[in-house]
Amino acid sequence: MPDGSRLVLVVGASGVGKDSVLDGARAVFRADPRLVFVQRVITRPAGSGGENHIAATPGEFEALRRSQAFSIHWPANGLAYGLPRRMDDDLAHGRVVIANVSRQVLDDARRRYPGLTVCEVITSTDTLRARLTARGRESPSEIEARLARVGAPTVGRDVVTIANDGDLADAVAAFARLIAQLLPLSGKPAA
């Protein structure tokens, strides 16, 4: 990756508030051309709640995957997710690129994108249970099964942890500080 470019991969269990932290940071940096927040392609209908994504049918997604339209892609919870290849162009132009991914892609991403930063958003089990319950997408038994799958924290020298148990503004501010440290010094990305 060129000097100044940096890939930031955001991970964390469903319900920890990754989308809320990302949305808050997106608002903070909305006018900064040095920064790109990747919009994911997901095999979930548009308007079905959650993040603003590019909807694709399973067949459309598979066609995109076969045509190598994704830099990174993975299956999770019965859906397919992909990061459009144009993120590599943004990195090549010296931008900081931020994307929400599954932990399952980290080993491959670390090989392909040296110098990446992994930001893990975490919360307590009680807070996570309350958020998943309030979201209303899963039954109590499905929520407990999801909580059992949360697993150990992500490890590595490239991992920064952001706690999102309290005020969302605190987690957004911590993430914004991380991003600010990674931004190139010039006001414009390298051409």
JSON list of C-alpha atoms in Angstrom, two decimals, residues 7-19 22 26 36-42 44 51 70-77 79-84 87-88 91 97-110 112-113 116-121 146 154 158-159 175:
[
{"chain": "A", "resi": 7, "resn": "LEU", "atom": "CA", "xyz": [-6.89, -0.29, 5.71]},
{"chain": "A", "resi": 8, "resn": "VAL", "atom": "CA", "xyz": [-8.94, -0.38, 8.92]},
{"chain": "A", "resi": 9, "resn": "LEU", "atom": "CA", "xyz": [-11.04, -3.50, 9.38]},
{"chain": "A", "resi": 10, "resn": "VAL", "atom": "CA", "xyz": [-13.75, -3.25, 12.05]},
{"chain": "A", "resi": 11, "resn": "VAL", "atom": "CA", "xyz": [-14.80, -6.48, 13.73]},
{"chain": "A", "resi": 12, "resn": "GLY", "atom": "CA", "xyz": [-16.98, -7.52, 16.65]},
{"chain": "A", "resi": 13, "resn": "ALA", "atom": "CA", "xyz": [-19.95, -9.67, 17.51]},
{"chain": "A", "resi": 14, "resn": "SER", "atom": "CA", "xyz": [-23.35, -8.84, 16.08]},
{"chain": "A", "resi": 15, "resn": "GLY", "atom": "CA", "xyz": [-25.01, -6.32, 18.40]},
{"chain": "A", "resi": 16, "resn": "VAL", "atom": "CA", "xyz": [-21.88, -4.70, 19.87]},
{"chain": "A", "resi": 17, "resn": "GLY", "atom": "CA", "xyz": [-22.64, -1.52, 17.93]},
{"chain": "A", "resi": 18, "resn": "LYS", "atom": "CA", "xyz": [-20.20, -1.64, 15.01]},
{"chain": "A", "resi": 19, "resn": "ASP", "atom": "CA", "xyz": [-22.66, 0.07, 12.66]},
{"chain": "A", "resi": 22, "resn": "LEU", "atom": "CA", "xyz": [-19.07, 3.48, 12.05]},
{"chain": "A", "resi": 26, "resn": "ARG", "atom": "CA", "xyz": [-18.70, 8.69, 9.15]},
{"chain": "A", "resi": 36, "resn": "VAL", "atom": "CA", "xyz": [-13.42, 6.10, 2.56]},
{"chain": "A", "resi": 37, "resn": "PHE", "atom": "CA", "xyz": [-16.04, 4.02, 4.37]},
{"chain": "A", "resi": 38, "resn": "VAL", "atom": "CA", "xyz": [-16.70, 0.89, 2.29]},
{"chain": "A", "resi": 39, "resn": "GLN", "atom": "CA", "xyz": [-20.34, 0.07, 1.53]},
{"chain": "A", "resi": 40, "resn": "ARG", "atom": "CA", "xyz": [-20.74, -3.70, 1.67]},
{"chain": "A", "resi": 41, "resn": "VAL", "atom": "CA", "xyz": [-22.58, -5.88, -0.82]},
{"chain": "A", "resi": 42, "resn": "ILE", "atom": "CA", "xyz": [-24.87, -8.25, 1.13]},
{"chain": "A", "resi": 44, "resn": "ARG", "atom": "CA", "xyz": [-30.00, -9.18, 2.20]},
{"chain": "A", "resi": 51, "resn": "GLU", "atom": "CA", "xyz": [-26.55, -0.88, 7.71]},
{"chain": "A", "resi": 70, "resn": "PHE", "atom": "CA", "xyz": [-14.71, -8.24, -4.43]},
{"chain": "A", "resi": 71, "resn": "SER", "atom": "CA", "xyz": [-11.47, -7.54, -2.60]},
{"chain": "A", "resi": 72, "resn": "ILE", "atom": "CA", "xyz": [-12.74, -9.54, 0.37]},
{"chain": "A", "resi": 73, "resn": "HIS", "atom": "CA", "xyz": [-15.85, -11.72, 0.69]},
{"chain": "A", "resi": 74, "resn": "TRP", "atom": "CA", "xyz": [-17.23, -14.21, 3.22]},
{"chain": "A", "resi": 75, "resn": "PRO", "atom": "CA", "xyz": [-20.36, -16.08, 4.31]},
{"chain": "A", "resi": 76, "resn": "ALA", "atom": "CA", "xyz": [-21.95, -15.50, 7.72]},
{"chain": "A", "resi": 77, "resn": "ASN", "atom": "CA", "xyz": [-25.29, -16.32, 9.30]},
{"chain": "A", "resi": 79, "resn": "LEU", "atom": "CA", "xyz": [-25.80, -14.41, 4.08]},
{"chain": "A", "resi": 80, "resn": "ALA", "atom": "CA", "xyz": [-22.89, -13.52, 1.80]},
{"chain": "A", "resi": 81, "resn": "TYR", "atom": "CA", "xyz": [-20.89, -10.32, 2.28]},
{"chain": "A", "resi": 82, "resn": "GLY", "atom": "CA", "xyz": [-18.41, -8.62, -0.04]},
{"chain": "A", "resi": 83, "resn": "LEU", "atom": "CA", "xyz": [-16.21, -5.53, -0.11]},
{"chain": "A", "resi": 84, "resn": "PRO", "atom": "CA", "xyz": [-16.13, -4.07, -3.65]},
{"chain": "A", "resi": 87, "resn": "MET", "atom": "CA", "xyz": [-11.46, -0.18, -2.16]},
{"chain": "A", "resi": 88, "resn": "ASP", "atom": "CA", "xyz": [-8.10, -1.30, -3.57]},
{"chain": "A", "resi": 91, "resn": "LEU", "atom": "CA", "xyz": [-5.85, 2.40, -1.05]},
{"chain": "A", "resi": 97, "resn": "VAL", "atom": "CA", "xyz": [-10.21, 2.80, 3.91]},
{"chain": "A", "resi": 98, "resn": "ILE", "atom": "CA", "xyz": [-12.55, 1.56, 6.65]},
{"chain": "A", "resi": 99, "resn": "ALA", "atom": "CA", "xyz": [-14.68, -1.58, 6.36]},
{"chain": "A", "resi": 100, "resn": "ASN", "atom": "CA", "xyz": [-16.83, -3.75, 8.61]},
{"chain": "A", "resi": 101, "resn": "VAL", "atom": "CA", "xyz": [-15.80, -7.41, 8.22]},
{"chain": "A", "resi": 102, "resn": "SER", "atom": "CA", "xyz": [-16.01, -10.81, 9.86]},
{"chain": "A", "resi": 103, "resn": "ARG", "atom": "CA", "xyz": [-13.09, -11.99, 11.96]},
{"chain": "A", "resi": 104, "resn": "GLN", "atom": "CA", "xyz": [-12.91, -15.04, 9.68]},
{"chain": "A", "resi": 105, "resn": "VAL", "atom": "CA", "xyz": [-11.25, -12.93, 6.94]},
{"chain": "A", "resi": 106, "resn": "LEU", "atom": "CA", "xyz": [-8.51, -11.41, 9.12]},
{"chain": "A", "resi": 107, "resn": "ASP", "atom": "CA", "xyz": [-5.75, -13.94, 8.42]},
{"chain": "A", "resi": 108, "resn": "ASP", "atom": "CA", "xyz": [-6.15, -13.55, 4.67]},
{"chain": "A", "resi": 109, "resn": "ALA", "atom": "CA", "xyz": [-6.47, -9.76, 4.95]},
{"chain": "A", "resi": 110, "resn": "ARG", "atom": "CA", "xyz": [-3.29, -9.57, 7.03]},
{"chain": "A", "resi": 112, "resn": "ARG", "atom": "CA", "xyz": [-2.82, -9.26, 1.49]},
{"chain": "A", "resi": 113, "resn": "TYR", "atom": "CA", "xyz": [-2.79, -5.85, 3.20]},
{"chain": "A", "resi": 116, "resn": "LEU", "atom": "CA", "xyz": [-3.65, -2.97, 8.27]},
{"chain": "A", "resi": 117, "resn": "THR", "atom": "CA", "xyz": [-5.31, -1.98, 11.53]},
{"chain": "A", "resi": 118, "resn": "VAL", "atom": "CA", "xyz": [-7.97, -4.18, 13.13]},
{"chain": "A", "resi": 119, "resn": "CYS", "atom": "CA", "xyz": [-10.48, -2.37, 15.34]},
{"chain": "A", "resi": 120, "resn": "GLU", "atom": "CA", "xyz": [-12.52, -4.70, 17.53]},
{"chain": "A", "resi": 121, "resn": "VAL", "atom": "CA", "xyz": [-15.67, -3.21, 19.03]},
{"chain": "A", "resi": 146, "resn": "ARG", "atom": "CA", "xyz": [-25.23, -16.21, 19.37]},
{"chain": "A", "resi": 154, "resn": "THR", "atom": "CA", "xyz": [-9.23, -10.86, 18.57]},
{"chain": "A", "resi": 158, "resn": "ASP", "atom": "CA", "xyz": [-2.49, -4.74, 14.82]},
{"chain": "A", "resi": 159, "resn": "VAL", "atom": "CA", "xyz": [-5.62, -4.89, 17.05]},
{"chain": "A", "resi": 175, "resn": "PHE", "atom": "CA", "xyz": [-12.71, 5.41, 16.99]}
]
